Coordinates of C-alpha atoms in Angstrom, one line a residue:
Chain A
X26 CA 83.5 -19.8 -29.5
X27 CA 84.0 -16.0 -29.7
X28 CA 80.4 -15.5 -28.6
X29 CA 81.0 -17.8 -25.6
X30 CA 84.1 -15.8 -24.6
X31 CA 82.2 -12.5 -24.9
X32 CA 79.3 -13.8 -22.9
X33 CA 81.6 -15.2 -20.2
X34 CA 83.4 -11.8 -20.1
X35 CA 80.2 -9.9 -19.6
X36 CA 79.2 -12.1 -16.6
X37 CA 82.3 -10.7 -14.8
X38 CA 80.8 -7.2 -14.6
X39 CA 77.9 -7.9 -12.3
X40 CA 80.0 -10.1 -10.1
X41 CA 82.6 -7.4 -9.6
X42 CA 79.9 -4.8 -9.0
X43 CA 78.3 -7.0 -6.4
X44 CA 81.5 -7.5 -4.6
X45 CA 82.3 -3.8 -4.7
X46 CA 78.9 -2.9 -3.3
X47 CA 79.1 -5.5 -0.5
X48 CA 82.6 -4.5 0.6
X49 CA 81.6 -0.8 0.5
X50 CA 78.5 -1.6 2.6
X51 CA 80.6 -3.4 5.2
X52 CA 82.9 -0.4 5.5
X53 CA 79.9 1.9 5.9
X54 CA 78.4 -0.3 8.6
X55 CA 81.7 -0.3 10.5
X56 CA 81.3 1.4 13.9
X57 CA 83.2 4.7 14.3
X58 CA 84.6 6.6 11.4
X59 CA 88.3 6.2 11.3
X60 CA 88.8 9.2 9.1
X61 CA 87.2 11.3 11.9
X62 CA 89.2 9.5 14.6
X63 CA 92.5 10.3 13.0
X64 CA 91.7 14.0 12.9
X65 CA 93.2 16.3 15.4
X66 CA 90.7 16.5 18.2
X67 CA 91.6 20.1 19.2
X68 CA 90.5 21.6 15.9
X69 CA 87.4 23.7 15.8
X70 CA 84.0 22.4 14.7
X71 CA 84.1 24.4 11.5
X72 CA 87.6 23.1 10.6
X73 CA 86.3 19.6 11.2
X74 CA 83.3 20.2 9.0
X75 CA 85.5 21.6 6.3
X76 CA 87.7 18.5 6.4
X77 CA 84.7 16.2 6.3
X78 CA 83.4 18.1 3.3
X79 CA 86.8 17.9 1.6
X80 CA 87.0 14.2 2.2
X81 CA 83.5 13.8 0.8
X82 CA 82.2 12.2 3.9
X83 CA 79.2 14.6 4.0
X84 CA 77.8 13.2 0.7
X85 CA 75.0 10.7 0.7
X86 CA 76.2 7.1 0.8
X87 CA 75.3 6.2 -2.8
X88 CA 77.2 9.3 -4.0
X89 CA 80.2 8.3 -1.9
X90 CA 80.0 4.8 -3.4
X91 CA 79.9 6.1 -7.0
X92 CA 82.8 8.5 -6.3
X93 CA 84.8 5.6 -4.7
X94 CA 84.0 3.2 -7.5
X95 CA 84.9 5.7 -10.3
X96 CA 88.3 6.1 -8.6
X97 CA 88.8 2.4 -8.3
X98 CA 88.1 1.9 -12.0
X99 CA 90.9 4.3 -12.7
X100 CA 93.2 2.6 -10.2
X101 CA 92.7 5.3 -7.5
X102 CA 91.9 3.8 -4.1
X103 CA 92.3 7.1 -2.2
X104 CA 94.8 7.9 0.5
X105 CA 95.8 5.6 3.3
X106 CA 94.5 6.8 6.7
X107 CA 97.7 5.9 8.5
X108 CA 100.4 6.7 5.9
X109 CA 98.7 9.6 4.1
X110 CA 100.0 8.1 0.8
X111 CA 98.0 6.9 -2.3
X112 CA 97.0 3.3 -1.5
X113 CA 97.8 2.3 -5.1
X114 CA 101.4 3.4 -4.7
X115 CA 101.7 1.4 -1.4
X116 CA 100.2 -1.7 -3.1
X117 CA 102.4 -1.4 -6.2
X118 CA 105.4 -1.4 -3.9
X119 CA 104.4 -4.7 -2.2
X120 CA 102.6 -6.5 -5.0
X121 CA 105.7 -7.8 -6.8
X122 CA 106.8 -9.6 -3.6
X123 CA 103.5 -11.4 -3.4
X124 CA 103.4 -12.3 -7.0
X125 CA 107.0 -13.7 -6.8
X126 CA 106.0 -15.8 -3.9
X127 CA 102.9 -17.1 -5.7
X128 CA 104.8 -17.8 -8.8
X129 CA 107.5 -19.8 -7.1
X130 CA 104.8 -21.7 -5.1
X131 CA 102.9 -22.5 -8.3
X132 CA 106.0 -23.8 -10.0
X133 CA 106.9 -25.9 -6.9
X134 CA 103.4 -27.3 -6.8
X135 CA 103.5 -28.2 -10.5
X136 CA 106.9 -29.8 -10.4
X137 CA 106.0 -32.0 -7.5
X138 CA 102.4 -32.9 -8.0
X139 CA 102.1 -33.7 -11.7
X140 CA 104.9 -36.3 -11.9
X141 CA 103.7 -37.9 -8.6
X142 CA 100.1 -37.9 -9.8
X143 CA 101.0 -39.5 -13.1
X144 CA 103.1 -42.1 -11.4
X145 CA 100.3 -42.9 -9.0
X146 CA 97.9 -43.3 -12.0
X147 CA 100.3 -45.7 -13.7
X148 CA 101.1 -47.8 -10.6
X149 CA 97.8 -47.8 -8.9
X150 CA 97.7 -49.7 -5.6
X151 CA 101.5 -49.6 -5.2
X152 CA 103.1 -48.6 -2.0
X153 CA 104.0 -45.2 -3.4
X154 CA 100.5 -44.6 -4.6
X155 CA 99.2 -45.3 -1.1
X156 CA 101.9 -43.2 0.4
X157 CA 101.2 -40.3 -1.9
X158 CA 97.5 -40.5 -1.2
X159 CA 98.0 -40.3 2.5
X160 CA 100.5 -37.5 1.9
X161 CA 97.9 -35.5 -0.1
X162 CA 95.3 -36.0 2.6
X163 CA 97.8 -34.6 5.1
X164 CA 98.6 -31.6 2.9
X165 CA 94.9 -30.7 2.7
X166 CA 94.4 -31.0 6.5
X167 CA 97.5 -29.2 7.5
X168 CA 97.0 -25.7 9.1
X169 CA 99.4 -23.7 7.0
X170 CA 100.4 -21.4 9.8
X171 CA 101.3 -24.4 11.9
X172 CA 103.3 -26.0 9.1
X173 CA 105.2 -22.6 8.8
X174 CA 105.9 -22.6 12.6
X175 CA 107.1 -26.1 12.6
X176 CA 109.4 -25.5 9.6
X177 CA 110.8 -22.3 11.2
X178 CA 111.3 -24.1 14.5
X179 CA 113.0 -27.1 13.1
X180 CA 114.8 -25.9 10.0
X181 CA 115.5 -22.3 10.8
X182 CA 115.9 -21.9 14.5
X183 CA 117.2 -25.3 15.6
X184 CA 119.1 -26.4 12.5
X185 CA 119.9 -22.9 11.2
X186 CA 119.5 -24.0 7.6
X187 CA 117.1 -21.2 6.5
X188 CA 116.5 -17.6 7.5
X189 CA 113.6 -17.0 9.9
X190 CA 111.9 -14.6 7.6
X191 CA 112.2 -11.6 5.3
X192 CA 113.0 -11.4 1.5
X193 CA 116.8 -11.0 1.8
X194 CA 119.6 -10.8 4.3
X195 CA 119.6 -7.3 5.8
X196 CA 122.5 -5.2 4.6
X197 CA 123.8 -7.8 2.2
X198 CA 124.2 -7.1 -1.5
X199 CA 121.6 -8.4 -3.9
X200 CA 122.1 -12.0 -4.8
X201 CA 119.8 -14.5 -6.4
X202 CA 120.9 -17.3 -4.1
X203 CA 120.2 -15.3 -1.0
X204 CA 116.7 -14.4 -2.4
X205 CA 116.0 -18.1 -3.2
X206 CA 117.2 -19.1 0.2
X207 CA 114.6 -16.7 1.7
X208 CA 111.9 -17.9 -0.7
X209 CA 112.0 -21.6 -0.2
X210 CA 110.2 -22.0 3.1
X211 CA 107.4 -19.5 2.5
X212 CA 106.8 -20.8 -1.0
X213 CA 106.7 -24.4 0.2
X214 CA 104.1 -23.6 2.9
X215 CA 102.1 -21.6 0.4
X216 CA 102.2 -24.5 -2.1
X217 CA 101.3 -27.3 0.3
X218 CA 97.6 -27.4 0.1
X219 CA 97.6 -26.8 -3.7
X220 CA 100.3 -29.5 -4.1
X221 CA 98.0 -31.9 -2.3
X222 CA 95.0 -31.0 -4.3
X223 CA 96.9 -31.0 -7.6
X224 CA 98.3 -34.5 -6.9
X225 CA 94.9 -35.9 -6.4
X226 CA 93.4 -34.2 -9.5
X227 CA 96.3 -35.4 -11.6
X228 CA 96.0 -39.0 -10.3
X229 CA 92.2 -39.2 -11.0
X230 CA 92.4 -37.4 -14.3
X231 CA 95.2 -39.7 -15.6
X232 CA 93.3 -42.8 -14.3
X233 CA 90.3 -41.7 -16.3
X234 CA 92.3 -41.1 -19.4
X235 CA 94.5 -44.3 -19.2
X236 CA 91.3 -46.4 -19.0
X237 CA 90.0 -45.1 -22.3
X238 CA 89.9 -47.1 -25.5
X239 CA 92.2 -45.0 -27.5
X240 CA 95.0 -45.7 -25.0
X241 CA 94.3 -49.4 -25.4
X242 CA 94.6 -48.9 -29.1
X243 CA 97.9 -47.1 -28.7
X244 CA 99.2 -50.0 -26.6
X245 CA 97.8 -52.5 -29.0
X246 CA 99.7 -51.0 -31.9
X247 CA 102.9 -51.6 -30.0
X248 CA 103.8 -48.1 -28.8
X249 CA 106.3 -47.8 -25.9
X250 CA 104.6 -47.3 -22.6
X251 CA 106.3 -43.9 -22.2
X252 CA 104.8 -42.6 -25.5
X253 CA 101.4 -44.0 -24.6
X254 CA 101.4 -42.2 -21.2
X255 CA 103.2 -39.0 -22.0
X256 CA 102.3 -38.3 -25.6
X257 CA 98.8 -39.8 -25.8
X258 CA 97.6 -39.8 -22.2
X259 CA 99.0 -36.6 -20.8
X260 CA 97.4 -34.4 -23.5
X261 CA 93.9 -35.3 -22.4
X262 CA 94.8 -35.8 -18.8
X263 CA 96.1 -32.3 -18.4
X264 CA 92.9 -30.6 -19.5
X265 CA 91.2 -30.6 -16.1
X266 CA 94.6 -29.9 -14.4
X267 CA 95.1 -26.6 -16.4
X268 CA 91.8 -25.4 -15.0
X269 CA 92.9 -26.3 -11.5
X270 CA 95.9 -24.0 -11.9
X271 CA 93.7 -21.0 -12.6
X272 CA 91.5 -21.9 -9.6
X273 CA 94.7 -22.1 -7.4
X274 CA 95.1 -18.3 -7.8
X275 CA 92.5 -17.4 -5.2
X276 CA 93.6 -19.9 -2.6
X277 CA 97.1 -18.7 -3.1
X278 CA 96.2 -15.1 -2.5
X279 CA 94.3 -16.1 0.6
X280 CA 97.2 -18.2 1.8
X281 CA 99.6 -15.4 1.3
X282 CA 97.9 -13.5 4.1
X283 CA 99.1 -16.1 6.6
X284 CA 102.3 -17.1 5.1
X285 CA 103.5 -13.5 4.6
X286 CA 102.6 -12.6 8.2
X287 CA 104.6 -15.5 9.7
X288 CA 107.6 -15.1 7.4
X289 CA 107.6 -11.3 7.6
X290 CA 107.3 -11.2 3.9
X291 CA 106.6 -7.7 2.7
X292 CA 103.7 -8.4 0.3
X293 CA 100.1 -7.3 0.2
X294 CA 98.9 -10.1 2.5
X295 CA 101.0 -8.9 5.4
X296 CA 100.0 -5.3 4.5
X297 CA 96.4 -6.4 4.7
X298 CA 96.7 -7.7 8.2
X299 CA 98.4 -4.6 9.5
X300 CA 95.8 -2.4 7.7
X301 CA 93.1 -4.5 9.5
X302 CA 94.7 -3.9 12.9
X303 CA 95.1 -0.2 12.1
X304 CA 91.6 0.1 10.7
X305 CA 93.0 1.6 7.5
X306 CA 89.8 1.2 5.5
X307 CA 91.0 2.4 2.1
X308 CA 93.9 -0.1 2.2
X309 CA 91.6 -2.9 3.4
X310 CA 89.1 -2.2 0.6
X311 CA 91.7 -1.9 -2.1
X312 CA 93.3 -5.3 -1.2
X313 CA 89.9 -7.0 -1.0
X314 CA 89.0 -5.6 -4.4
X315 CA 92.3 -6.7 -5.9
X316 CA 91.9 -10.2 -4.4
X317 CA 88.4 -10.3 -5.8
X318 CA 89.5 -9.3 -9.3
X319 CA 92.2 -11.9 -9.2
X320 CA 89.7 -14.5 -8.0
X321 CA 87.3 -13.6 -10.8
X322 CA 90.2 -13.6 -13.4
X323 CA 91.2 -17.1 -12.1
X324 CA 87.8 -18.5 -12.6
X325 CA 87.6 -16.8 -16.0
X326 CA 90.9 -18.3 -17.2
X327 CA 89.8 -21.7 -15.9
X328 CA 86.6 -21.5 -18.0
X329 CA 88.4 -20.2 -21.1
X330 CA 91.2 -22.8 -20.9
X331 CA 88.5 -25.5 -20.6
X332 CA 86.8 -24.2 -23.7
X333 CA 89.9 -23.8 -25.7
X334 CA 91.5 -27.1 -24.7
X335 CA 88.6 -29.5 -24.9
X336 CA 87.1 -29.6 -28.4
X337 CA 84.3 -31.8 -27.2
X338 CA 82.8 -28.9 -25.3
X339 CA 80.4 -26.9 -27.5
X340 CA 79.0 -23.5 -26.8
Chain B
X13 CA 66.5 -40.9 6.4
X14 CA 62.8 -41.7 6.4
X15 CA 61.8 -42.8 3.0
X16 CA 64.0 -45.7 2.4
X17 CA 61.7 -47.3 -0.2
X18 CA 62.1 -44.5 -2.8
X19 CA 65.9 -44.6 -2.3
X20 CA 66.0 -48.2 -3.2
X21 CA 63.9 -47.8 -6.2
X22 CA 66.2 -45.0 -7.3
X23 CA 69.3 -47.1 -7.1
X24 CA 69.2 -49.8 -9.7
X25 CA 72.6 -51.2 -8.6
X26 CA 71.0 -52.8 -5.6
X27 CA 69.4 -55.4 -7.8
X28 CA 72.7 -56.1 -9.4
X29 CA 74.5 -56.4 -6.1
X30 CA 77.2 -59.0 -6.3
X31 CA 75.6 -61.2 -3.7
X32 CA 72.4 -61.2 -5.7
X33 CA 70.4 -60.6 -2.5
X34 CA 68.3 -57.5 -1.8
X35 CA 69.9 -55.5 0.9
X36 CA 68.8 -52.1 2.1
X37 CA 70.9 -49.2 0.8
X38 CA 72.0 -48.1 4.3
X39 CA 73.5 -51.5 5.0
X40 CA 75.4 -51.5 1.8
X41 CA 76.7 -48.0 2.6
X42 CA 77.6 -49.1 6.1
X43 CA 79.5 -52.2 4.9
X44 CA 81.4 -50.2 2.3
X45 CA 82.2 -47.5 4.9
X46 CA 83.6 -50.1 7.4
X47 CA 85.7 -51.6 4.7
X48 CA 87.5 -48.3 4.1
X49 CA 90.4 -48.4 6.5
X50 CA 91.1 -44.6 6.5
X51 CA 87.5 -43.8 7.1
X52 CA 87.3 -46.1 10.1
X53 CA 90.5 -44.7 11.6
X54 CA 89.1 -41.2 11.1
X55 CA 85.8 -42.1 12.8
X56 CA 87.6 -43.6 15.8
X57 CA 89.9 -40.6 16.2
X58 CA 87.0 -38.2 15.9
X59 CA 85.0 -40.1 18.5
X60 CA 88.0 -39.9 20.9
X61 CA 88.5 -36.2 20.3
X62 CA 84.8 -35.3 20.6
X63 CA 84.2 -37.3 23.7
X64 CA 87.3 -36.0 25.4
X65 CA 86.3 -32.4 24.6
X66 CA 82.8 -33.0 26.0
X67 CA 84.3 -34.6 29.1
X68 CA 87.0 -31.9 29.5
X69 CA 86.0 -30.6 32.9
X70 CA 86.2 -34.2 34.3
X71 CA 89.3 -35.3 32.4
X72 CA 91.5 -32.2 32.6
X73 CA 94.2 -32.6 35.3
X74 CA 94.5 -28.8 35.7
X75 CA 92.4 -25.7 35.5
X76 CA 93.0 -24.6 31.8
X77 CA 93.4 -20.9 32.8
X78 CA 95.4 -21.4 35.9
X79 CA 98.7 -19.6 35.6
X80 CA 101.7 -20.7 37.4
X81 CA 104.6 -18.4 36.5
X82 CA 107.1 -20.5 38.2
X83 CA 106.1 -23.4 35.9
X84 CA 106.6 -21.5 32.6
X85 CA 107.5 -23.6 29.5
X86 CA 108.0 -26.8 31.4
X87 CA 108.6 -29.9 29.3
X88 CA 106.1 -32.8 29.2
X89 CA 106.2 -34.6 32.6
X90 CA 104.0 -36.7 34.8
X91 CA 102.3 -33.6 36.2
X92 CA 102.0 -31.7 32.9
X93 CA 101.5 -34.4 30.3
X94 CA 102.1 -32.1 27.3
X95 CA 104.1 -29.5 29.1
X96 CA 103.2 -25.9 29.9
X97 CA 102.9 -22.7 27.9
X98 CA 104.6 -19.2 28.4
X99 CA 102.3 -18.5 31.4
X100 CA 102.8 -21.8 33.0
X101 CA 99.3 -23.1 32.0
X102 CA 98.9 -26.9 31.4
X103 CA 98.8 -27.5 27.7
X104 CA 96.9 -30.8 27.9
X105 CA 94.1 -29.3 29.9
X106 CA 93.9 -26.2 27.6
X107 CA 93.8 -28.5 24.5
X108 CA 90.8 -30.3 26.0
X109 CA 88.9 -27.1 26.7
X110 CA 90.0 -25.5 23.4
X111 CA 88.6 -28.5 21.6
X112 CA 85.1 -27.7 22.9
X113 CA 85.4 -24.2 21.4
X114 CA 86.9 -25.2 18.1
X115 CA 84.5 -28.1 17.6
X116 CA 81.6 -25.9 18.6
X117 CA 82.6 -23.3 16.0
X118 CA 83.1 -26.0 13.4
X119 CA 79.8 -27.7 13.9
X120 CA 77.7 -24.5 14.3
X121 CA 79.2 -22.9 11.2
X122 CA 78.5 -26.1 9.3
X123 CA 74.9 -26.3 10.4
X124 CA 74.4 -22.6 9.4
X125 CA 76.1 -23.0 6.0
X126 CA 74.5 -26.3 5.2
X127 CA 71.0 -25.0 6.2
X128 CA 71.3 -21.9 4.0
X129 CA 72.9 -23.7 1.1
X130 CA 70.4 -26.6 1.2
X131 CA 67.4 -24.3 1.4
X132 CA 68.4 -22.0 -1.4
X133 CA 69.8 -24.8 -3.6
X134 CA 66.6 -26.8 -3.2
X135 CA 64.4 -23.8 -4.0
X136 CA 66.5 -22.9 -7.0
X137 CA 66.6 -26.4 -8.4
X138 CA 62.9 -27.2 -7.7
X139 CA 61.3 -24.0 -9.0
X140 CA 63.8 -23.2 -11.8
X141 CA 63.3 -20.1 -14.0
X142 CA 63.8 -16.7 -12.5
X143 CA 64.1 -17.8 -8.9
X144 CA 66.8 -20.2 -10.0
X145 CA 68.6 -17.5 -12.0
X146 CA 68.5 -15.0 -9.2
X147 CA 69.8 -17.4 -6.6
X148 CA 72.5 -18.8 -8.8
X149 CA 73.7 -15.3 -9.7
X150 CA 73.9 -14.5 -6.0
X151 CA 76.0 -17.7 -5.6
X152 CA 78.3 -16.5 -8.4
X153 CA 78.9 -13.3 -6.6
X154 CA 79.4 -14.8 -3.2
X155 CA 81.6 -17.6 -4.5
X156 CA 83.9 -15.1 -6.2
X157 CA 84.5 -13.3 -2.9
X158 CA 88.0 -13.5 -1.6
X159 CA 86.5 -15.0 1.5
X160 CA 89.5 -14.9 3.8
X161 CA 89.9 -11.2 3.2
X162 CA 86.3 -10.5 3.8
X163 CA 86.2 -12.7 6.9
X164 CA 89.2 -11.0 8.4
X165 CA 87.6 -7.6 7.6
X166 CA 84.2 -8.5 9.0
X167 CA 85.6 -10.0 12.2
X168 CA 88.1 -7.2 12.8
X169 CA 85.6 -4.4 12.2
X170 CA 82.8 -5.8 14.3
X171 CA 85.1 -7.0 17.2
X172 CA 85.8 -10.7 17.1
X173 CA 83.6 -13.0 19.0
X174 CA 82.6 -16.7 18.7
X175 CA 79.0 -16.0 17.4
X176 CA 80.2 -13.4 14.9
X177 CA 82.8 -15.9 13.7
X178 CA 80.1 -18.6 13.2
X179 CA 77.8 -16.2 11.4
X180 CA 80.4 -14.9 9.0
X181 CA 81.5 -18.4 8.2
X182 CA 78.0 -19.5 7.5
X183 CA 77.2 -16.5 5.4
X184 CA 80.3 -16.9 3.2
X185 CA 80.4 -20.6 2.8
X186 CA 76.9 -21.8 1.8
X187 CA 77.5 -21.5 -2.0
X188 CA 79.1 -24.9 -2.6
X189 CA 76.2 -26.7 -0.9
X190 CA 73.7 -24.6 -2.8
X191 CA 75.2 -25.6 -6.2
X192 CA 75.4 -29.2 -5.1
X193 CA 71.8 -29.4 -3.8
X194 CA 70.5 -27.5 -6.9
X195 CA 72.1 -30.1 -9.1
X196 CA 70.6 -32.9 -7.2
X197 CA 67.1 -31.3 -7.3
X198 CA 67.4 -30.7 -11.0
X199 CA 67.6 -34.4 -11.7
X200 CA 65.5 -35.7 -8.7
X201 CA 62.5 -33.5 -9.5
X202 CA 62.0 -35.4 -12.8
X203 CA 61.5 -38.7 -11.0
X204 CA 58.1 -40.4 -11.0
X205 CA 57.7 -40.2 -7.2
X206 CA 57.7 -36.5 -7.4
X207 CA 55.0 -36.6 -10.1
X208 CA 53.1 -39.0 -7.9
X209 CA 53.4 -36.6 -4.9
X210 CA 52.2 -33.8 -7.0
X211 CA 49.2 -35.8 -8.3
X212 CA 48.3 -36.6 -4.7
X213 CA 48.1 -32.8 -4.2
X214 CA 51.1 -32.3 -1.9
X215 CA 52.3 -28.8 -1.4
X216 CA 55.5 -27.7 -3.0
X217 CA 57.1 -27.3 0.4
X218 CA 56.4 -30.8 1.5
X219 CA 57.5 -32.2 -1.9
X220 CA 60.8 -30.3 -1.5
X221 CA 61.5 -31.1 2.1
X222 CA 59.8 -34.4 2.6
X223 CA 60.0 -36.2 -0.7
X224 CA 63.0 -34.9 -2.6
X225 CA 65.4 -33.8 0.1
X226 CA 65.7 -37.2 1.9
X227 CA 67.0 -38.6 -1.5
X228 CA 69.6 -35.8 -1.8
X229 CA 70.9 -36.3 1.7
X230 CA 73.9 -38.4 0.8
X231 CA 76.0 -35.7 -0.9
X232 CA 74.8 -33.2 1.7
X233 CA 76.1 -35.3 4.5
X234 CA 79.4 -35.7 2.7
X235 CA 79.7 -31.9 2.2
X236 CA 78.7 -31.3 5.8
X237 CA 81.4 -33.6 7.1
X238 CA 84.1 -32.0 5.0
X239 CA 82.8 -28.6 5.9
X240 CA 83.3 -29.1 9.7
X241 CA 87.0 -29.7 9.1
X242 CA 87.3 -26.7 6.8
X243 CA 85.7 -24.4 9.4
X244 CA 87.9 -25.7 12.2
X245 CA 90.9 -24.9 9.9
X246 CA 89.6 -21.4 9.1
X247 CA 88.8 -20.7 12.8
X248 CA 92.2 -21.8 13.9
X249 CA 93.9 -19.5 11.3
X250 CA 91.8 -16.5 12.3
X251 CA 92.3 -17.2 16.0
X252 CA 96.0 -17.6 15.5
X253 CA 96.1 -14.1 13.9
X254 CA 94.2 -12.7 16.9
X255 CA 91.1 -12.2 14.9
X256 CA 89.0 -15.2 16.0
X257 CA 88.3 -16.6 19.4
X258 CA 89.7 -14.2 22.0
X259 CA 91.8 -15.1 25.0
X260 CA 91.5 -16.1 27.8
X261 CA 89.1 -18.5 26.1
X262 CA 91.4 -21.1 24.6
X263 CA 90.9 -22.4 21.0
X264 CA 93.4 -24.6 19.2
X265 CA 94.3 -21.6 16.9
X266 CA 94.8 -18.9 19.6
X267 CA 97.0 -21.3 21.7
X268 CA 99.6 -20.9 19.0
X269 CA 99.6 -17.1 18.9
X270 CA 102.1 -16.8 21.7
X271 CA 104.0 -19.9 20.7
X272 CA 105.6 -17.8 18.0
X273 CA 108.9 -16.6 19.6
X274 CA 112.5 -17.5 19.2
X275 CA 112.7 -18.5 22.9
X276 CA 109.9 -21.0 22.5
X277 CA 111.2 -22.3 19.2
X278 CA 114.6 -22.8 20.8
X279 CA 113.6 -24.2 24.1
X280 CA 110.0 -25.4 24.2
X281 CA 109.2 -27.5 21.1
X282 CA 106.1 -29.0 22.8
X283 CA 104.3 -25.6 23.0
X284 CA 103.8 -25.0 19.3
X285 CA 103.7 -28.7 18.4
X286 CA 100.7 -30.1 20.3
X287 CA 97.9 -27.5 19.5
X288 CA 98.8 -27.7 15.8
X289 CA 98.8 -31.4 15.9
X290 CA 95.3 -31.4 17.4
X291 CA 94.0 -29.2 14.6
X292 CA 95.8 -31.4 12.0
X293 CA 94.5 -34.7 13.4
X294 CA 90.9 -33.4 13.8
X295 CA 90.7 -32.0 10.3
X296 CA 92.4 -35.0 8.8
X297 CA 89.8 -37.3 10.6
X298 CA 86.9 -35.2 9.2
X299 CA 88.3 -35.5 5.7
X300 CA 88.9 -39.3 6.1
X301 CA 85.3 -39.8 7.3
X302 CA 83.9 -37.4 4.6
X303 CA 85.8 -39.2 1.8
X304 CA 84.8 -42.6 3.2
X305 CA 81.1 -41.5 3.2
X306 CA 81.4 -40.3 -0.3
X307 CA 82.8 -43.5 -1.6
X308 CA 80.3 -45.6 0.5
X309 CA 77.4 -43.6 -0.9
X310 CA 78.6 -43.7 -4.5
X311 CA 77.0 -46.5 -6.4
X312 CA 79.8 -46.5 -8.9
X313 CA 82.3 -47.4 -6.3
X314 CA 81.8 -51.1 -5.7
X315 CA 82.4 -53.0 -2.5
X316 CA 86.0 -54.2 -2.2

């Protein structure tokens, strides 16, 4: 087991290196050097050369890469081109908002999907099973930005039930209720596709489990249906679902780009979009790398959970 | 599919078919597909959407780019079936023409991704060893890419255009197919007919592409169908952000970019509603058809 974990951890290194090389290469291939473009055009050629030298832009590309990477490993992503501030500092300001949104969305997805999926597995072929199946199809096909627009149009603008965007009411004192009020719609939109996927996984996983012999044994010895399903069935049924949670991490980060943009949510997803439009390369690269690390961690957790939870798997 | 015979030999369930008669696999698949209500609904909707997109120049009541500023944000009416947008353009006509763009991006990206994925997966699975290890490690790296971030970066840096969009989609999305096809090849290459082909002195290339690949087509077709929907979804999101298909060319996604304003939300519900509905119905239909195909091709799922 320990060996497996170690081996699995080691595979992460080449993956992250590969990602860092590719994103660095893309930035190098980008037409026009934004660092040069932001310089004062009236300065003398020597001053310009000195600035280039100071920024390390005269170094050969591999040297630039190694310098950049060694900074990244220490959490130093350089200075933002537009704000002239350390990128890491800017990200740390925004990251909590994104994490909060993702956490609430995950909880929402879990609370909705798992009970529905279990119910579907127990009452297969019922009207509710059919309805929930159609619903999860819909959730997976729904463009999240459109869902966001529809919710804002109907519930925020026309009904006035929810704020149009932002984390809290401007000028108001901090209150948890106000925060939650702002959180509900963005979290719901962010959770939709995962909710749909999770419902389907829970359903099929529970169907597999409930068809097994040990469940028939449990029923045969006269256990109450509730105990059979929740005590005996759920334990095994949840194994694949736990791994799905870890795999939700990357889709959530991706989804946050759109959701944060529409709901004016000040997280790293929205920061990424504005950095892209401003061609703020250090910020773009930093967020891409962070998203990559989270993706890899998500996959890693999924594998480890699988190994820990299912004793049938040998390594 | 060309080599039906080997398919049948590979599928023992044919002999145990409930009717007891020998029916060709494609007919069983077809029967099972037609019995799946959602799949048939999806297929019908898709046919309507694709045909009307193809016939757009003949069906559209108005020029999709014709601006009539006196007719801004008009509600649906006999003249403008689905209303007009903020520049007084006819939404129904724009939806038809946008459908061509969105479907074209979806299908082209799918062809690209499936071709790359199938080729690399087939080679990895067939040859095994170092080639396999190299290809699969590449897959591990590409699959861990936060693809939406990379897509946005790529498209933004190199100026968004339809062909760049398709290329970036294909280059970032072939990994799932590669894993799938590799898996198929790992089992299929052990079959007798492959041994027979080798004994007959066939080249590796023709064994891969003419003997094994036709037998792996089922899962590939399913993946391809689902991929088109996925790409249409991704294209619409990027275009919505202004990083995909660029105006004045209409795509379902970029039609929504300007629908995002308080004025529209308050007074013109039709403007943001219909383009999104088109994306939703199209993707949903692809998913219905894809799932229907998967069930129809799966020997474990019996006819109902």
